XYZ file of C-alpha atoms in Angstrom:
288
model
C 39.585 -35.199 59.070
C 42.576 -36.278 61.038
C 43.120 -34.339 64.294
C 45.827 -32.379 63.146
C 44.040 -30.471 60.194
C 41.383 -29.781 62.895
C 43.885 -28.182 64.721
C 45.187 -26.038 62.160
C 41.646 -25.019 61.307
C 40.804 -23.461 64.706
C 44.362 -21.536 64.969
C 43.494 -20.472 61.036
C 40.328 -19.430 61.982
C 41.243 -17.494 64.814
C 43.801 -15.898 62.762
C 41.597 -14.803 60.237
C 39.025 -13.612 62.778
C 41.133 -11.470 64.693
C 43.425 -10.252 60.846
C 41.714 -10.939 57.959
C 44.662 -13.002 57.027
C 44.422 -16.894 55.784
C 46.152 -19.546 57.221
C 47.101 -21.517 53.588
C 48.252 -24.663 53.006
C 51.161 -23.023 52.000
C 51.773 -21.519 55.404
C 50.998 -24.637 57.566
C 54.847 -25.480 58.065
C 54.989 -22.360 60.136
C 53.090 -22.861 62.553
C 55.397 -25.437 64.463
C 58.494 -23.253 64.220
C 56.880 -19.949 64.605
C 54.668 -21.097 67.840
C 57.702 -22.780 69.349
C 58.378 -20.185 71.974
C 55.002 -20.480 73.101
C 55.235 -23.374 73.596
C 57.973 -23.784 75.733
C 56.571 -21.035 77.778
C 53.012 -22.638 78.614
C 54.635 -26.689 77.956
C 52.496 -27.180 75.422
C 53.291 -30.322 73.243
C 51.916 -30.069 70.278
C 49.309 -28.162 67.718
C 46.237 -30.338 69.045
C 46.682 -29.715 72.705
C 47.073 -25.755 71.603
C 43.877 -25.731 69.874
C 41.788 -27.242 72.872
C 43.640 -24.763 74.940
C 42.863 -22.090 72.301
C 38.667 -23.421 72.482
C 38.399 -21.883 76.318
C 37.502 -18.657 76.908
C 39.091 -18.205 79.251
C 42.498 -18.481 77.337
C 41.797 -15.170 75.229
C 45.426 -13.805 76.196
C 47.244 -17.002 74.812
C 44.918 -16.525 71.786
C 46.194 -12.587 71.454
C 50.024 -13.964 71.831
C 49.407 -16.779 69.156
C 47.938 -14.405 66.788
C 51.140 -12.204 66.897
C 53.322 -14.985 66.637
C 51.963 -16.041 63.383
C 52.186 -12.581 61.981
C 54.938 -12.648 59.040
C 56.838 -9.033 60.071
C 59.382 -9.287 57.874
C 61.021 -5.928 56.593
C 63.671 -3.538 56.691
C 64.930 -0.310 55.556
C 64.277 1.018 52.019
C 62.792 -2.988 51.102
C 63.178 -2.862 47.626
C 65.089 -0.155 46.950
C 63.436 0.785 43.676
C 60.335 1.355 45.097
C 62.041 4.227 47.202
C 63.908 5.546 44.493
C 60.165 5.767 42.574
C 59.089 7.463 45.289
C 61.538 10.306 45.548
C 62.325 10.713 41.967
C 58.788 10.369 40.919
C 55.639 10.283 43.482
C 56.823 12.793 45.771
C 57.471 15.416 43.511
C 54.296 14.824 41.592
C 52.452 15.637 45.363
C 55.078 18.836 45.940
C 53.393 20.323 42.952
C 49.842 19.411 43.717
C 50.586 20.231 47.797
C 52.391 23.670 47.087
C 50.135 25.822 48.324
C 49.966 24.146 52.015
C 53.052 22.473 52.075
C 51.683 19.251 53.749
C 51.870 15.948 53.269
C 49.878 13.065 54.882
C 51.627 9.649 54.208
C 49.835 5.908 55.373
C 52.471 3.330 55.767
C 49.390 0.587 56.305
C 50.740 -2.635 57.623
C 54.130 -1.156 58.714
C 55.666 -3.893 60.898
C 58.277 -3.085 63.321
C 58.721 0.610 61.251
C 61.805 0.311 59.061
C 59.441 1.276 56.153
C 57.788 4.803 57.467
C 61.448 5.470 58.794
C 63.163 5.063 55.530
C 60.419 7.322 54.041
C 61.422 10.338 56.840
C 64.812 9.533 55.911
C 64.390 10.706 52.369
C 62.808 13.351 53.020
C 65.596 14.227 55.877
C 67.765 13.946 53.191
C 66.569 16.641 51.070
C 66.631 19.727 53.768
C 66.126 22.293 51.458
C 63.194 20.669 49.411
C 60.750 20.251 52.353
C 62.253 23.250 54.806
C 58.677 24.703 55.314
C 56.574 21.794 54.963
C 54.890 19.923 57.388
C 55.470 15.873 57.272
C 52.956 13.418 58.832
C 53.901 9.640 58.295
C 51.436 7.179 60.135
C 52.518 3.642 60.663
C 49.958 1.010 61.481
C 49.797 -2.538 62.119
C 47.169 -5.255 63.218
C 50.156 -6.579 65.516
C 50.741 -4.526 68.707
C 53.974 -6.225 69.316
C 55.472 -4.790 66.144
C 53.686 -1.366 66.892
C 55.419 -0.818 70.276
C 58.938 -1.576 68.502
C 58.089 1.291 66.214
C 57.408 3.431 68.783
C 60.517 3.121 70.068
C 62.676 3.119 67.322
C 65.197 1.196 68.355
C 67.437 -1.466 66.745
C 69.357 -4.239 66.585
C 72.897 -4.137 64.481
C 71.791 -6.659 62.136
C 68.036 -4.679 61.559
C 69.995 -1.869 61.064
C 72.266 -2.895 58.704
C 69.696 -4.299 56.239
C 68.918 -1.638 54.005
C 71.068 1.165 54.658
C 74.194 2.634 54.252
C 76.686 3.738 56.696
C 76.150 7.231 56.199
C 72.300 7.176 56.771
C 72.993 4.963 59.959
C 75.338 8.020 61.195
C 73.093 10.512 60.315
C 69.941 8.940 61.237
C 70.615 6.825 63.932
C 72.760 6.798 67.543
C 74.467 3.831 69.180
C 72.897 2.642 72.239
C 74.381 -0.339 73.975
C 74.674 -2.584 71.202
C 71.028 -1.181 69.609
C 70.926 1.690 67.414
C 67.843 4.779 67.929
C 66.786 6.393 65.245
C 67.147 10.118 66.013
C 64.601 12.769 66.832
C 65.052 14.359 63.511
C 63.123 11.441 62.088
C 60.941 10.074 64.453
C 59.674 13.759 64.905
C 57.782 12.914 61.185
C 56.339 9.339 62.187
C 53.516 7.847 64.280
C 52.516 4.697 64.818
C 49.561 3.193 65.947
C 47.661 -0.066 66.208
C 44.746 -0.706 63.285
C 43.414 -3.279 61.571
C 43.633 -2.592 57.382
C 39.668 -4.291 57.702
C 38.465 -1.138 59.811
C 37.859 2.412 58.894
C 40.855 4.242 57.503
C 42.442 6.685 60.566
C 41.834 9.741 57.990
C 39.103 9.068 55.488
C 40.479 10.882 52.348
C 43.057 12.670 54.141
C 46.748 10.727 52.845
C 48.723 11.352 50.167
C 50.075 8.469 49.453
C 49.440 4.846 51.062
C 52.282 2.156 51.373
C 50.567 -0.982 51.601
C 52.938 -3.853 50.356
C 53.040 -7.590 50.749
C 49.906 -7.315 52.902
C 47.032 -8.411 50.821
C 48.839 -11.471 49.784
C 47.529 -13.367 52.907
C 43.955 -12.208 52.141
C 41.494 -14.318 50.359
C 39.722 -12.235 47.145
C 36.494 -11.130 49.216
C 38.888 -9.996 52.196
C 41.031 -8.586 49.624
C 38.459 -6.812 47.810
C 37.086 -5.304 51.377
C 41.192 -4.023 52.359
C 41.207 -2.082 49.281
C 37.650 -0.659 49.879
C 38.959 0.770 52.995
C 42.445 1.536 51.600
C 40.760 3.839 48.819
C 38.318 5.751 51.783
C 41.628 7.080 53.125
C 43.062 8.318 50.233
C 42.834 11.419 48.518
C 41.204 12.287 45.451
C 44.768 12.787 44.047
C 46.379 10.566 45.596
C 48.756 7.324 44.882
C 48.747 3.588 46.272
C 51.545 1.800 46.236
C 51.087 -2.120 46.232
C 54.431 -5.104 46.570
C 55.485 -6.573 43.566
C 53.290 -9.437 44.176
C 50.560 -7.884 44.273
C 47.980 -5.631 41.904
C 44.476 -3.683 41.749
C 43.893 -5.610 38.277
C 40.644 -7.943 38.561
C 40.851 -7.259 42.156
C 38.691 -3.847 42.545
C 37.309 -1.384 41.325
C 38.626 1.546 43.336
C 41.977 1.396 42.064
C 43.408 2.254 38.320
C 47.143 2.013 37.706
C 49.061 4.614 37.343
C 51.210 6.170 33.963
C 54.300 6.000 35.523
C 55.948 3.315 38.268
C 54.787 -0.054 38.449
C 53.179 -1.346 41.874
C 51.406 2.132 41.774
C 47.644 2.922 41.391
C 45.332 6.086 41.466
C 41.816 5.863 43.484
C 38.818 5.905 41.735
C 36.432 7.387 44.198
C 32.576 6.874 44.266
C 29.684 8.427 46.454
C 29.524 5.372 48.330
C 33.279 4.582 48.795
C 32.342 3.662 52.373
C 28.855 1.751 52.239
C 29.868 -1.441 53.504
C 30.005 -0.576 57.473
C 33.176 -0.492 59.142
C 34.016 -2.702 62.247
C 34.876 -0.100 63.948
C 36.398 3.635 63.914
C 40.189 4.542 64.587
C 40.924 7.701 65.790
C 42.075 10.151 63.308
C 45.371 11.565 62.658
């Protein structure tokens, strides 16, 4: 094994240590670009003298900051556009009907980046005023990377992040100008929370949400991990409840907790057991 492809196998095992996620042949050409920064910052000069840096103990910090910088966070506002528009014309009225009587909803946007995703979920529901006066909104946003987390939690922009994905009226109405950056407003960020969580450990609500968003997440997960993410994924949903997957991805030949749905494609009902928890969880989130 040349030295190289050992070096790629300690960062890819570190990654999927610390995320579940697998460093793929595929992926390798990443590495270079996306672990530039670091190193410039600690004058490292290449991948082999990173991964005897990354074999000390002592170096658990640079291990944290090379994890995050592998991280794909790609999104923005209302990605894939027809998923939304499923979502409003379909999903959430199907929950209105089966959540009239408390007028709550509990929505898991699992693996939700920098936030653009739970955001452009308040935003539909902002837009509708008279629909969901007297209900109560809860949209959790969680993410393995705290980097992306504590962007969420802030809410706050750049121009060209803010002008993927949505029009000019919903930047108006949703969002103020701040030195070049745009917030999103109170009004929105009033429905969202975000916190740090691993998709691997116990759900933050076991059968609590609505509906989970969990797209272009399990892609990076070999079938065993994969099979363990949707384990968890089905102990926080409820018994009536909807997944919604990418396009890449599906429950078919994957689980068994899963079933698609009638209507929408990328969506699937739980199938909940007894023992929808029994393997034990790595450890337990605080709940929502």
């Amino acid at each position: 094994m040349a030295v190289d492809d050992a070096s790629h196998r300690i960062i890819g095992e570190l990654l999927a240590q610390r995320t579940g996620q697998q460093l793929t042949e595929g992926r390798r050409w990443r590495v270079s670009s996306a672990l530039s920064g670091l190193f410039r910052e600690f004058e490292i000069e290449n991948v082999d003298q990173l991964a005897c840096m990354l074999e000390r103990p002592s170096e658990q910090q640079l291990a944290t900051r090379v994890v995050e910088a592998l991280l794909n966070n790609e999104t923005y506002f209302f990605r894939d556009n027809a998923y939304f528009s499923v979502l409003a014309n379909q999903v959430l009225p199907d929950l209105a009907r089966k959540r009239e009587a408390r007028k709550r909803l509990t929505i898991w946007s699992a693996g939700c980046s920098t936030g653009q995703e739970a955001l452009s979920l308040a935003m539909i529901f902002a837009e509708q005023p008279a629909r969901w006066a007297d209900w109560t909104i809860e949209i959790l946003g969680t993410d393995v990377s705290s980097k992306a987390i504590d962007t969420a939690r802030d809410g706050l922009y750049t121009q060209f992040e803010i002008q993927r994905g949505i029009s000019v009226a919903q930047m108006l109405n949703f969002f103020i100008e701040d030195k070049g950056h745009w917030q999103a407003t109170d009004r929105i960020r009033a429905m969202t929370r975000f916190q740090q969580h691993n998709i691997l450990d116990f759900p933050p609500s076991p059968g609590r949400f609505d509906l989970v968003m969990c797209r272009n997440v399990l892609l990076y997960f070999d079938p065993q991990t994969r099979a363990t993410a949707f384990d968890r994924l089905a102990g926080g949903i409820a018994n009536d409840g909807w997944l919604m997957l990418g396009a890449g991805e599906t429950v078919v030949g994957q689980t068994e907790r899963f079933k698609p749905a009638e209507f929408g494609s990328s969506l699937y009902a739980p199938i909940h057991e007894d023992t929808s928890m029994a393997a034990q969880p790595r450890q337990r989130a605080a709940v929502f």
